[in-house]
mmCIF file with all atom_site columns, C-alpha atoms in Angstrom:
data_model
loop_
_atom_site.group_PDB
_atom_site.id
_atom_site.type_symbol
_atom_site.label_atom_id
_atom_site.label_alt_id
_atom_site.label_comp_id
_atom_site.label_asym_id
_atom_site.label_entity_id
_atom_site.label_seq_id
_atom_site.pdbx_PDB_ins_code
_atom_site.Cartn_x
_atom_site.Cartn_y
_atom_site.Cartn_z
_atom_site.occupancy
_atom_site.B_iso_or_equiv
_atom_site.pdbx_formal_charge
_atom_site.auth_seq_id
_atom_site.auth_comp_id
_atom_site.auth_asym_id
_atom_site.auth_atom_id
_atom_site.pdbx_PDB_model_num
ATOM 1  C CA . MET A 1 1  ? 86.092  126.031 -45.939 1.00 47.00 ? 1315 MET A CA 1
ATOM 2  C CA . ALA A 1 2  ? 85.261  123.787 -48.890 1.00 64.00 ? 1316 ALA A CA 1
ATOM 3  C CA . VAL A 1 3  ? 84.852  125.223 -52.375 1.00 67.00 ? 1317 VAL A CA 1
ATOM 4  C CA . GLY A 1 4  ? 81.974  123.854 -54.430 1.00 82.00 ? 1318 GLY A CA 1
ATOM 5  C CA . HIS A 1 5  ? 82.612  121.812 -57.567 1.00 87.00 ? 1319 HIS A CA 1
ATOM 6  C CA . GLU A 1 6  ? 80.582  124.225 -59.691 1.00 90.00 ? 1320 GLU A CA 1
ATOM 7  C CA . ARG A 1 7  ? 82.700  127.181 -58.580 1.00 90.00 ? 1321 ARG A CA 1
ATOM 8  C CA . VAL A 1 8  ? 85.925  125.330 -59.480 1.00 89.00 ? 1322 VAL A CA 1
ATOM 9  C CA . ILE A 1 9  ? 84.536  124.278 -62.874 1.00 91.00 ? 1323 ILE A CA 1
ATOM 10 C CA . THR A 1 10 ? 83.512  127.888 -63.560 1.00 93.00 ? 1324 THR A CA 1
ATOM 11 C CA . GLU A 1 11 ? 87.088  128.987 -62.819 1.00 92.00 ? 1325 GLU A CA 1
ATOM 12 C CA . ILE A 1 12 ? 88.430  126.271 -65.147 1.00 93.00 ? 1326 ILE A CA 1
ATOM 13 C CA . GLU A 1 13 ? 86.170  127.555 -67.942 1.00 94.00 ? 1327 GLU A CA 1
ATOM 14 C CA . LYS A 1 14 ? 87.316  131.137 -67.313 1.00 93.00 ? 1328 LYS A CA 1
ATOM 15 C CA . HIS A 1 15 ? 90.980  130.111 -67.577 1.00 93.00 ? 1329 HIS A CA 1
ATOM 16 C CA . ALA A 1 16 ? 90.244  128.075 -70.730 1.00 93.00 ? 1330 ALA A CA 1
ATOM 17 C CA . ARG A 1 17 ? 88.799  131.214 -72.375 1.00 92.00 ? 1331 ARG A CA 1
ATOM 18 C CA . GLN A 1 18 ? 91.868  133.214 -71.315 1.00 91.00 ? 1332 GLN A CA 1
ATOM 19 C CA . ALA A 1 19 ? 94.174  130.521 -72.726 1.00 90.00 ? 1333 ALA A CA 1
ATOM 20 C CA . ARG A 1 20 ? 92.504  130.779 -76.138 1.00 90.00 ? 1334 ARG A CA 1
ATOM 21 C CA . THR A 1 21 ? 92.726  134.578 -76.358 1.00 87.00 ? 1335 THR A CA 1
ATOM 22 C CA . GLY A 1 22 ? 96.114  135.288 -74.746 1.00 74.00 ? 1336 GLY A CA 1
ATOM 23 C CA . ASP A 1 23 ? 99.671  135.092 -75.943 1.00 87.00 ? 1337 ASP A CA 1
ATOM 24 C CA . GLU A 1 24 ? 101.988 132.116 -75.278 1.00 89.00 ? 1338 GLU A CA 1
ATOM 25 C CA . ALA A 1 25 ? 102.953 133.194 -71.734 1.00 89.00 ? 1339 ALA A CA 1
ATOM 26 C CA . LYS A 1 26 ? 99.356  133.865 -70.654 1.00 89.00 ? 1340 LYS A CA 1
ATOM 27 C CA . MET A 1 27 ? 98.249  130.585 -72.227 1.00 91.00 ? 1341 MET A CA 1
ATOM 28 C CA . ARG A 1 28 ? 100.840 128.679 -70.150 1.00 91.00 ? 1342 ARG A CA 1
ATOM 29 C CA . GLN A 1 29 ? 99.731  130.489 -66.977 1.00 92.00 ? 1343 GLN A CA 1
ATOM 30 C CA . SER A 1 30 ? 96.081  129.679 -67.662 1.00 92.00 ? 1344 SER A CA 1
ATOM 31 C CA . ILE A 1 31 ? 96.869  126.025 -68.343 1.00 92.00 ? 1345 ILE A CA 1
ATOM 32 C CA . ALA A 1 32 ? 98.866  125.823 -65.097 1.00 93.00 ? 1346 ALA A CA 1
ATOM 33 C CA . ALA A 1 33 ? 95.896  127.319 -63.255 1.00 93.00 ? 1347 ALA A CA 1
ATOM 34 C CA . ILE A 1 34 ? 93.573  124.754 -64.897 1.00 93.00 ? 1348 ILE A CA 1
ATOM 35 C CA . ARG A 1 35 ? 95.904  121.954 -63.768 1.00 94.00 ? 1349 ARG A CA 1
ATOM 36 C CA . ALA A 1 36 ? 95.860  123.254 -60.192 1.00 93.00 ? 1350 ALA A CA 1
ATOM 37 C CA . LEU A 1 37 ? 92.081  123.536 -60.214 1.00 92.00 ? 1351 LEU A CA 1
ATOM 38 C CA . CYS A 1 38 ? 91.740  119.982 -61.580 1.00 92.00 ? 1352 CYS A CA 1
ATOM 39 C CA . ASP A 1 39 ? 94.059  118.721 -58.846 1.00 91.00 ? 1353 ASP A CA 1
ATOM 40 C CA . LEU A 1 40 ? 91.897  120.522 -56.299 1.00 87.00 ? 1354 LEU A CA 1
ATOM 41 C CA . LEU A 1 41 ? 88.796  118.742 -57.591 1.00 87.00 ? 1355 LEU A CA 1
ATOM 42 C CA . LEU A 1 42 ? 90.478  115.336 -57.732 1.00 87.00 ? 1356 LEU A CA 1
ATOM 43 C CA . ASP A 1 43 ? 92.057  115.628 -54.281 1.00 82.00 ? 1357 ASP A CA 1
ATOM 44 C CA . GLY A 1 44 ? 88.694  116.628 -52.813 1.00 67.00 ? 1358 GLY A CA 1
ATOM 45 C CA . GLU A 1 45 ? 87.162  113.403 -54.117 1.00 60.00 ? 1359 GLU A CA 1
ATOM 46 C CA . GLU A 1 46 ? 89.914  111.170 -52.739 1.00 54.00 ? 1360 GLU A CA 1
ATOM 47 C CA . GLN A 1 47 ? 90.024  112.683 -49.262 1.00 51.00 ? 1361 GLN A CA 1
ATOM 48 C CA . PRO A 1 48 ? 86.894  111.021 -47.776 1.00 51.00 ? 1362 PRO A CA 1
ATOM 49 C CA . ALA A 1 49 ? 88.099  107.610 -48.975 1.00 47.00 ? 1363 ALA A CA 1
ATOM 50 C CA . ALA A 1 50 ? 91.162  107.758 -46.686 1.00 51.00 ? 1364 ALA A CA 1
ATOM 51 C CA . PRO A 1 51 ? 91.386  104.777 -44.328 1.00 57.00 ? 1365 PRO A CA 1
ATOM 52 C CA . ALA A 1 52 ? 90.428  105.351 -40.729 1.00 58.00 ? 1366 ALA A CA 1
ATOM 53 C CA . PRO A 1 53 ? 93.132  104.854 -38.103 1.00 64.00 ? 1367 PRO A CA 1
ATOM 54 C CA . ARG A 1 54 ? 93.161  101.386 -36.570 1.00 65.00 ? 1368 ARG A CA 1
ATOM 55 C CA . ALA A 1 55 ? 92.343  100.946 -32.903 1.00 60.00 ? 1369 ALA A CA 1
ATOM 56 C CA . ILE A 1 56 ? 94.653  98.819  -30.772 1.00 57.00 ? 1370 ILE A CA 1
ATOM 57 C CA . PRO A 1 57 ? 92.725  96.099  -28.915 1.00 59.00 ? 1371 PRO A CA 1
ATOM 58 C CA . LEU A 1 58 ? 92.982  96.276  -25.141 1.00 58.00 ? 1372 LEU A CA 1
ATOM 59 C CA . ALA A 1 59 ? 93.785  92.572  -24.846 1.00 58.00 ? 1373 ALA A CA 1
ATOM 60 C CA . ALA A 1 60 ? 96.993  93.129  -26.801 1.00 53.00 ? 1374 ALA A CA 1
ATOM 61 C CA . SER A 1 61 ? 98.442  95.620  -24.306 1.00 55.00 ? 1375 SER A CA 1
ATOM 62 C CA . PRO A 1 62 ? 101.950 94.725  -23.090 1.00 62.00 ? 1376 PRO A CA 1
ATOM 63 C CA . ALA A 1 63 ? 102.498 93.258  -19.630 1.00 65.00 ? 1377 ALA A CA 1
ATOM 64 C CA . PRO A 1 64 ? 103.686 95.776  -17.038 1.00 68.00 ? 1378 PRO A CA 1
ATOM 65 C CA . GLN A 1 65 ? 107.454 95.925  -16.574 1.00 70.00 ? 1379 GLN A CA 1
ATOM 66 C CA . PRO A 1 66 ? 108.795 95.086  -13.109 1.00 71.00 ? 1380 PRO A CA 1
ATOM 67 C CA . VAL A 1 67 ? 110.245 98.056  -11.216 1.00 68.00 ? 1381 VAL A CA 1
ATOM 68 C CA . LEU A 1 68 ? 113.931 97.695  -10.469 1.00 68.00 ? 1382 LEU A CA 1
ATOM 69 C CA . THR A 1 69 ? 115.210 98.891  -7.118  1.00 69.00 ? 1383 THR A CA 1
ATOM 70 C CA . GLU A 1 70 ? 118.041 101.358 -7.097  1.00 67.00 ? 1384 GLU A CA 1
ATOM 71 C CA . LYS A 1 71 ? 121.204 100.604 -5.130  1.00 67.00 ? 1385 LYS A CA 1
ATOM 72 C CA . LYS A 1 72 ? 123.437 103.542 -4.264  1.00 65.00 ? 1386 LYS A CA 1
ATOM 73 C CA . LEU A 1 73 ? 127.154 103.091 -4.481  1.00 63.00 ? 1387 LEU A CA 1
ATOM 74 C CA . LYS A 1 74 ? 129.190 104.140 -1.471  1.00 68.00 ? 1388 LYS A CA 1
ATOM 75 C CA . GLU A 1 75 ? 132.551 105.543 -2.493  1.00 67.00 ? 1389 GLU A CA 1
ATOM 76 C CA . ASP A 1 76 ? 135.128 107.605 -0.683  1.00 67.00 ? 1390 ASP A CA 1
ATOM 77 C CA . GLY A 1 77 ? 135.274 111.195 -1.895  1.00 65.00 ? 1391 GLY A CA 1
ATOM 78 C CA . ALA A 1 78 ? 131.805 111.123 -3.527  1.00 63.00 ? 1392 ALA A CA 1
ATOM 79 C CA . ASN A 1 79 ? 129.623 114.258 -3.430  1.00 60.00 ? 1393 ASN A CA 1
ATOM 80 C CA . GLY A 1 80 ? 126.533 112.574 -1.977  1.00 63.00 ? 1394 GLY A CA 1
ATOM 81 C CA . ASP A 1 81 ? 123.372 112.190 -4.109  1.00 65.00 ? 1395 ASP A CA 1
ATOM 82 C CA . SER A 1 82 ? 124.653 114.370 -6.941  1.00 64.00 ? 1396 SER A CA 1
ATOM 83 C CA . LEU A 1 83 ? 124.276 113.217 -10.547 1.00 65.00 ? 1397 LEU A CA 1
ATOM 84 C CA . PHE A 1 84 ? 127.844 114.268 -11.123 1.00 64.00 ? 1398 PHE A CA 1
ATOM 85 C CA . GLU A 1 85 ? 129.485 111.876 -8.651  1.00 56.00 ? 1399 GLU A CA 1
ATOM 86 C CA . PHE A 1 86 ? 132.786 110.685 -10.032 1.00 55.00 ? 1400 PHE A CA 1
#
């Protein structure tokens, strides 16, 4: 859910008032909140300008690989078709 620019600016103004009236610790907290709200506004503006993913043309698809036939080894003492034939 997107937050409107006016709502964010109103919150920035509220924190600016708190920064002016509070002590040092509250002022730092309010300024940090203002920074976060500014980042929220700036990131919201940059998001639609993100490049769209490129499509791969169909003509550039790789040639199909040939299927290799499997030759079974015949050894004395083997366990048959097991993967663990030693």
